[in-house]
mmCIF file of C-alpha atoms in Angstrom:
data_model
loop_
_atom_site.group_PDB
_atom_site.id
_atom_site.type_symbol
_atom_site.label_atom_id
_atom_site.label_comp_id
_atom_site.label_asym_id
_atom_site.label_seq_id
_atom_site.Cartn_x
_atom_site.Cartn_y
_atom_site.Cartn_z
ATOM 1 C CA UNK A 1 90.638 76.651 88.245
ATOM 2 C CA UNK A 2 93.951 76.491 86.396
ATOM 3 C CA UNK A 3 96.387 79.008 87.102
ATOM 4 C CA UNK A 4 99.695 79.580 85.107
ATOM 5 C CA UNK A 5 102.889 79.493 87.232
ATOM 6 C CA UNK A 6 103.434 82.302 89.545
ATOM 7 C CA UNK A 7 107.183 83.753 90.019
ATOM 8 C CA UNK A 8 108.940 84.044 93.626
ATOM 9 C CA UNK A 9 110.634 87.302 94.501
ATOM 10 C CA UNK A 10 113.117 88.035 97.812
ATOM 11 C CA UNK A 11 111.798 90.319 99.873
ATOM 12 C CA UNK A 12 113.594 93.178 101.707
ATOM 13 C CA UNK A 13 113.959 92.993 105.748
ATOM 14 C CA UNK A 14 111.641 96.228 106.238
ATOM 15 C CA UNK A 15 109.333 94.766 103.417
ATOM 16 C CA UNK A 16 108.990 91.481 105.408
ATOM 17 C CA UNK A 17 108.558 93.621 108.793
ATOM 18 C CA UNK A 18 106.057 95.680 107.422
ATOM 19 C CA UNK A 19 104.370 92.593 106.150
ATOM 20 C CA UNK A 20 104.785 90.845 109.715
ATOM 21 C CA UNK A 21 102.649 93.944 110.853
ATOM 22 C CA UNK A 22 99.259 93.095 108.381
ATOM 23 C CA UNK A 23 99.095 89.326 109.793
ATOM 24 C CA UNK A 24 96.839 88.438 112.462
ATOM 25 C CA UNK A 25 98.525 84.911 113.192
ATOM 26 C CA UNK A 26 101.863 83.155 112.437
ATOM 27 C CA UNK A 27 103.643 80.206 113.741
ATOM 28 C CA UNK A 28 106.746 79.903 116.022
ATOM 29 C CA UNK A 29 108.748 76.575 115.430
ATOM 30 C CA UNK A 30 111.658 75.578 117.697
ATOM 31 C CA UNK A 31 113.373 71.933 117.235
ATOM 32 C CA UNK A 32 112.934 69.144 119.584
ATOM 33 C CA UNK A 33 114.655 65.687 119.775
ATOM 34 C CA UNK A 34 111.703 64.200 117.914
ATOM 35 C CA UNK A 35 111.485 66.669 115.411
ATOM 36 C CA UNK A 36 110.282 69.998 115.119
ATOM 37 C CA UNK A 37 107.446 71.444 116.776
ATOM 38 C CA UNK A 38 105.170 74.395 115.645
ATOM 39 C CA UNK A 39 102.227 76.559 117.145
ATOM 40 C CA UNK A 40 99.912 78.732 115.332
ATOM 41 C CA UNK A 41 100.074 82.077 117.727
ATOM 42 C CA UNK A 42 98.926 85.955 117.318
ATOM 43 C CA UNK A 43 101.863 88.239 117.665
ATOM 44 C CA UNK A 44 103.006 91.846 117.492
ATOM 45 C CA UNK A 45 106.216 92.807 115.630
ATOM 46 C CA UNK A 46 107.553 96.093 116.375
ATOM 47 C CA UNK A 47 110.279 95.746 113.985
ATOM 48 C CA UNK A 48 113.222 93.843 115.503
ATOM 49 C CA UNK A 49 111.350 91.706 117.770
ATOM 50 C CA UNK A 50 108.285 89.365 117.498
ATOM 51 C CA UNK A 51 105.960 88.803 120.786
ATOM 52 C CA UNK A 52 103.647 86.343 121.661
ATOM 53 C CA UNK A 53 101.446 85.745 124.588
ATOM 54 C CA UNK A 54 100.780 82.462 126.335
ATOM 55 C CA UNK A 55 100.598 80.976 129.360
ATOM 56 C CA UNK A 56 103.443 80.073 132.053
ATOM 57 C CA UNK A 57 102.848 76.598 131.697
ATOM 58 C CA UNK A 58 102.586 75.974 127.982
ATOM 59 C CA UNK A 59 104.865 73.651 125.987
ATOM 60 C CA UNK A 60 106.053 76.676 124.374
ATOM 61 C CA UNK A 61 107.377 77.971 127.669
ATOM 62 C CA UNK A 62 108.695 74.949 128.948
ATOM 63 C CA UNK A 63 111.037 74.157 125.753
ATOM 64 C CA UNK A 64 112.142 77.840 123.808
ATOM 65 C CA UNK A 65 113.489 80.057 126.481
ATOM 66 C CA UNK A 66 116.696 80.919 125.008
ATOM 67 C CA UNK A 67 116.555 78.346 122.379
ATOM 68 C CA UNK A 68 117.077 79.718 118.318
ATOM 69 C CA UNK A 69 113.082 79.653 116.974
ATOM 70 C CA UNK A 70 111.968 80.414 113.552
ATOM 71 C CA UNK A 71 108.623 82.145 113.211
ATOM 72 C CA UNK A 72 106.641 81.863 110.162
ATOM 73 C CA UNK A 73 103.908 83.980 108.731
ATOM 74 C CA UNK A 74 102.220 84.201 105.157
ATOM 75 C CA UNK A 75 99.312 85.203 103.424
ATOM 76 C CA UNK A 76 98.313 83.353 99.942
ATOM 77 C CA UNK A 77 95.148 84.076 97.819
ATOM 78 C CA UNK A 78 94.376 80.304 96.303
ATOM 79 C CA UNK A 79 92.252 82.102 93.836
ATOM 80 C CA UNK A 80 95.224 83.565 92.180
ATOM 81 C CA UNK A 81 98.164 82.134 93.568
ATOM 82 C CA UNK A 82 99.506 85.625 95.148
ATOM 83 C CA UNK A 83 100.559 86.431 98.264
ATOM 84 C CA UNK A 84 103.928 86.532 100.354
ATOM 85 C CA UNK A 85 105.694 84.443 103.190
ATOM 86 C CA UNK A 86 108.224 86.012 105.849
ATOM 87 C CA UNK A 87 110.223 83.972 107.925
ATOM 88 C CA UNK A 88 112.111 85.570 111.181
ATOM 89 C CA UNK A 89 114.745 83.462 113.185
ATOM 90 C CA UNK A 90 115.982 84.399 116.141
ATOM 91 C CA UNK A 91 116.564 83.662 120.021
ATOM 92 C CA UNK A 92 113.487 83.334 122.098
ATOM 93 C CA UNK A 93 113.366 84.591 125.535
ATOM 94 C CA UNK A 94 110.720 83.714 127.917
ATOM 95 C CA UNK A 95 109.592 87.268 129.835
ATOM 96 C CA UNK A 96 107.355 86.566 132.797
ATOM 97 C CA UNK A 97 105.711 90.363 133.498
ATOM 98 C CA UNK A 98 109.086 92.002 132.899
ATOM 99 C CA UNK A 99 108.561 92.689 129.253
ATOM 100 C CA UNK A 100 107.895 96.307 128.292
ATOM 101 C CA UNK A 101 106.918 96.152 124.338
ATOM 102 C CA UNK A 102 103.722 96.133 122.386
ATOM 103 C CA UNK A 103 102.134 92.376 123.515
ATOM 104 C CA UNK A 104 99.274 91.140 121.684
ATOM 105 C CA UNK A 105 95.920 90.720 122.830
ATOM 106 C CA UNK A 106 94.999 86.896 123.968
ATOM 107 C CA UNK A 107 92.849 84.973 121.294
ATOM 108 C CA UNK A 108 92.206 81.641 123.946
ATOM 109 C CA UNK A 109 91.165 81.690 127.431
ATOM 110 C CA UNK A 110 93.381 81.323 130.636
ATOM 111 C CA UNK A 111 95.947 83.098 132.255
ATOM 112 C CA UNK A 112 98.209 84.401 129.780
ATOM 113 C CA UNK A 113 100.171 86.640 131.157
ATOM 114 C CA UNK A 114 103.709 85.230 129.788
ATOM 115 C CA UNK A 115 105.334 86.737 127.057
ATOM 116 C CA UNK A 116 107.814 84.734 124.596
ATOM 117 C CA UNK A 117 109.649 87.562 122.636
ATOM 118 C CA UNK A 118 111.925 86.477 119.649
ATOM 119 C CA UNK A 119 114.813 88.705 119.658
ATOM 120 C CA UNK A 120 115.212 88.551 115.473
ATOM 121 C CA UNK A 121 118.667 88.505 113.996
ATOM 122 C CA UNK A 122 117.704 87.425 110.282
ATOM 123 C CA UNK A 123 114.132 87.945 108.189
ATOM 124 C CA UNK A 124 113.386 86.737 104.582
ATOM 125 C CA UNK A 125 110.599 86.747 102.944
ATOM 126 C CA UNK A 126 109.128 86.085 99.210
ATOM 127 C CA UNK A 127 106.509 87.382 97.055
ATOM 128 C CA UNK A 128 104.625 85.150 94.662
ATOM 129 C CA UNK A 129 103.267 87.040 92.306
ATOM 130 C CA UNK A 130 100.439 85.330 89.616
ATOM 131 C CA UNK A 131 101.397 84.556 86.501
ATOM 132 C CA UNK A 132 97.680 84.560 85.161
ATOM 133 C CA UNK B 1 87.864 95.096 118.006
ATOM 134 C CA UNK B 2 88.310 92.982 121.478
ATOM 135 C CA UNK B 3 86.647 89.482 121.882
ATOM 136 C CA UNK B 4 86.312 87.471 124.681
ATOM 137 C CA UNK B 5 88.568 84.489 124.760
ATOM 138 C CA UNK B 6 87.694 81.372 123.134
ATOM 139 C CA UNK B 7 88.067 78.079 123.776
ATOM 140 C CA UNK B 8 90.703 75.486 122.266
ATOM 141 C CA UNK B 9 89.551 71.664 122.030
ATOM 142 C CA UNK B 10 91.369 68.869 120.478
ATOM 143 C CA UNK B 11 90.465 67.410 116.803
ATOM 144 C CA UNK B 12 90.257 63.327 116.263
ATOM 145 C CA UNK B 13 92.759 62.566 113.295
ATOM 146 C CA UNK B 14 89.944 62.017 110.731
ATOM 147 C CA UNK B 15 88.817 65.383 111.441
ATOM 148 C CA UNK B 16 92.111 66.983 111.303
ATOM 149 C CA UNK B 17 92.770 64.814 107.544
ATOM 150 C CA UNK B 18 89.328 66.317 106.480
ATOM 151 C CA UNK B 19 90.286 70.127 107.853
ATOM 152 C CA UNK B 20 93.388 69.627 105.598
ATOM 153 C CA UNK B 21 91.704 69.068 102.663
ATOM 154 C CA UNK B 22 90.158 72.052 102.943
ATOM 155 C CA UNK B 23 93.627 74.198 103.124
ATOM 156 C CA UNK B 24 94.889 75.721 99.953
ATOM 157 C CA UNK B 25 98.613 76.197 101.576
ATOM 158 C CA UNK B 26 100.498 74.342 104.591
ATOM 159 C CA UNK B 27 103.899 74.534 105.657
ATOM 160 C CA UNK B 28 106.499 72.016 105.602
ATOM 161 C CA UNK B 29 109.539 71.967 108.808
ATOM 162 C CA UNK B 30 112.485 70.042 109.268
ATOM 163 C CA UNK B 31 115.270 70.547 111.670
ATOM 164 C CA UNK B 32 119.035 71.906 110.776
ATOM 165 C CA UNK B 33 122.137 72.791 112.887
ATOM 166 C CA UNK B 34 120.961 76.395 112.975
ATOM 167 C CA UNK B 35 117.483 75.738 113.832
ATOM 168 C CA UNK B 36 114.188 75.151 112.251
ATOM 169 C CA UNK B 37 113.807 75.620 108.463
ATOM 170 C CA UNK B 38 109.997 76.673 107.158
ATOM 171 C CA UNK B 39 108.889 76.418 104.004
ATOM 172 C CA UNK B 40 104.811 77.406 102.712
ATOM 173 C CA UNK B 41 103.896 74.902 100.211
ATOM 174 C CA UNK B 42 100.748 73.818 98.562
ATOM 175 C CA UNK B 43 99.946 70.430 98.860
ATOM 176 C CA UNK B 44 97.626 67.230 98.414
ATOM 177 C CA UNK B 45 96.642 65.544 101.408
ATOM 178 C CA UNK B 46 94.895 61.555 101.166
ATOM 179 C CA UNK B 47 94.256 60.745 104.792
ATOM 180 C CA UNK B 48 97.736 58.821 104.925
ATOM 181 C CA UNK B 49 100.263 61.201 103.149
ATOM 182 C CA UNK B 50 100.841 64.788 102.233
ATOM 183 C CA UNK B 51 102.586 65.411 99.019
ATOM 184 C CA UNK B 52 104.168 68.694 97.872
ATOM 185 C CA UNK B 53 105.306 69.418 94.402
ATOM 186 C CA UNK B 54 109.055 70.810 93.786
ATOM 187 C CA UNK B 55 112.313 71.521 92.113
ATOM 188 C CA UNK B 56 114.433 68.642 91.738
ATOM 189 C CA UNK B 57 117.352 71.419 93.308
ATOM 190 C CA UNK B 58 115.207 72.652 96.251
ATOM 191 C CA UNK B 59 116.411 73.139 99.462
ATOM 192 C CA UNK B 60 113.396 71.022 101.004
ATOM 193 C CA UNK B 61 114.578 68.055 98.490
ATOM 194 C CA UNK B 62 118.305 68.638 99.329
ATOM 195 C CA UNK B 63 117.347 68.374 103.138
ATOM 196 C CA UNK B 64 114.419 66.398 104.009
ATOM 197 C CA UNK B 65 114.674 63.048 102.401
ATOM 198 C CA UNK B 66 114.447 60.447 105.040
ATOM 199 C CA UNK B 67 114.005 63.068 107.935
ATOM 200 C CA UNK B 68 111.345 63.267 110.018
ATOM 201 C CA UNK B 69 109.420 66.318 109.307
ATOM 202 C CA UNK B 70 106.328 68.427 110.556
ATOM 203 C CA UNK B 71 103.654 69.882 108.351
ATOM 204 C CA UNK B 72 101.541 72.730 109.365
ATOM 205 C CA UNK B 73 98.236 74.088 108.230
ATOM 206 C CA UNK B 74 95.627 76.023 109.801
ATOM 207 C CA UNK B 75 92.742 78.766 109.162
ATOM 208 C CA UNK B 76 91.958 81.436 111.422
ATOM 209 C CA UNK B 77 89.579 83.912 111.200
ATOM 210 C CA UNK B 78 90.899 87.276 112.826
ATOM 211 C CA UNK B 79 87.452 88.906 113.014
ATOM 212 C CA UNK B 80 85.876 86.887 115.569
ATOM 213 C CA UNK B 81 89.048 84.448 116.307
ATOM 214 C CA UNK B 82 87.718 81.190 115.227
ATOM 215 C CA UNK B 83 89.516 78.344 113.213
ATOM 216 C CA UNK B 84 91.844 75.453 113.760
ATOM 217 C CA UNK B 85 95.276 73.998 113.139
ATOM 218 C CA UNK B 86 96.656 71.045 112.341
ATOM 219 C CA UNK B 87 99.899 69.319 112.822
ATOM 220 C CA UNK B 88 101.181 66.465 110.775
ATOM 221 C CA UNK B 89 104.202 64.653 111.490
ATOM 222 C CA UNK B 90 106.218 61.785 109.830
ATOM 223 C CA UNK B 91 108.889 60.946 107.310
ATOM 224 C CA UNK B 92 109.685 62.946 104.450
ATOM 225 C CA UNK B 93 110.338 60.917 101.374
ATOM 226 C CA UNK B 94 111.693 62.293 97.991
ATOM 227 C CA UNK B 95 109.910 60.819 94.614
ATOM 228 C CA UNK B 96 111.309 61.434 91.784
ATOM 229 C CA UNK B 97 108.910 60.889 89.295
ATOM 230 C CA UNK B 98 108.145 57.601 90.930
ATOM 231 C CA UNK B 99 104.812 58.630 92.956
ATOM 232 C CA UNK B 100 101.959 57.281 92.118
ATOM 233 C CA UNK B 101 99.398 59.526 94.249
ATOM 234 C CA UNK B 102 97.496 62.382 93.929
ATOM 235 C CA UNK B 103 99.575 65.512 93.209
ATOM 236 C CA UNK B 104 99.217 69.522 93.586
ATOM 237 C CA UNK B 105 98.995 71.645 90.810
ATOM 238 C CA UNK B 106 102.145 73.304 90.953
ATOM 239 C CA UNK B 107 101.784 77.450 91.848
ATOM 240 C CA UNK B 108 105.371 78.216 91.000
ATOM 241 C CA UNK B 109 107.367 78.263 87.820
ATOM 242 C CA UNK B 110 109.829 76.619 86.746
ATOM 243 C CA UNK B 111 110.435 72.383 86.336
ATOM 244 C CA UNK B 112 108.820 71.104 89.680
ATOM 245 C CA UNK B 113 108.560 67.370 88.966
ATOM 246 C CA UNK B 114 110.203 66.094 92.347
ATOM 247 C CA UNK B 115 107.220 65.236 94.769
ATOM 248 C CA UNK B 116 108.328 65.233 98.701
ATOM 249 C CA UNK B 117 105.801 62.999 100.327
ATOM 250 C CA UNK B 118 105.484 63.114 103.724
ATOM 251 C CA UNK B 119 104.162 59.538 105.251
ATOM 252 C CA UNK B 120 102.236 60.794 108.328
ATOM 253 C CA UNK B 121 102.622 58.563 111.234
ATOM 254 C CA UNK B 122 101.012 61.487 113.887
ATOM 255 C CA UNK B 123 98.576 64.029 113.473
ATOM 256 C CA UNK B 124 97.045 66.366 115.587
ATOM 257 C CA UNK B 125 95.051 69.568 115.610
ATOM 258 C CA UNK B 126 93.074 72.007 117.711
ATOM 259 C CA UNK B 127 89.789 74.142 117.165
ATOM 260 C CA UNK B 128 89.552 77.187 118.632
ATOM 261 C CA UNK B 129 85.914 78.355 119.114
ATOM 262 C CA UNK B 130 85.108 82.129 119.760
ATOM 263 C CA UNK B 131 84.198 83.590 123.168
ATOM 264 C CA UNK B 132 82.167 86.454 121.150
#
């Protein structure tokens, strides 16, 4: 099908945080010497921090502690080309059982007791409204 | 609801390319001095190159030409926690009307005649199968 082109508008930070509570999965992204790394994860967002549960031996844990990372989530309707995307930026902190915030249910088997908390200092988003 | 934890398995490159043809939207990611940047985009994948249509003045075009980038797409069922994710890596080339490959329909208004082609040299993916 063909749609008329849509329009993008910027979202406020409260709009971004509210939308993050509706997304089951996002993507945590960090820099490496050979280019960006990205891993899709389920998560919990509480208005200031995004928490991910992972395994202590995961690449995520080995690489991101104390690093600046980005976290992206979106929801796009491919039928009418409407939706939203949010990008949060901040410092990742690996918390081995010392985190008291809300934590996501693990979706993957194995021991996943390690929390990666992204302490967000910047959050931006855009909504795509259909042109149809 | 609660699901039993699922299992992850690696996907072959052909499986990854096939799955990319089923995804309406992916995310192009590049490094900056202040951390990774990520933009959700619609795209066309032809088995060796991922093509994105954008505006000549976009941040994407200004920053990624000749840079190594990552491209991620996924499809996760939040009900049963099954799905897949693919990450492609390669060199981004900005092509101003000089590209003869398949190009995506623009979803956003404005003049978007510029193609960013990601010439993929590495593609990996994983499938999450439900534990339920």
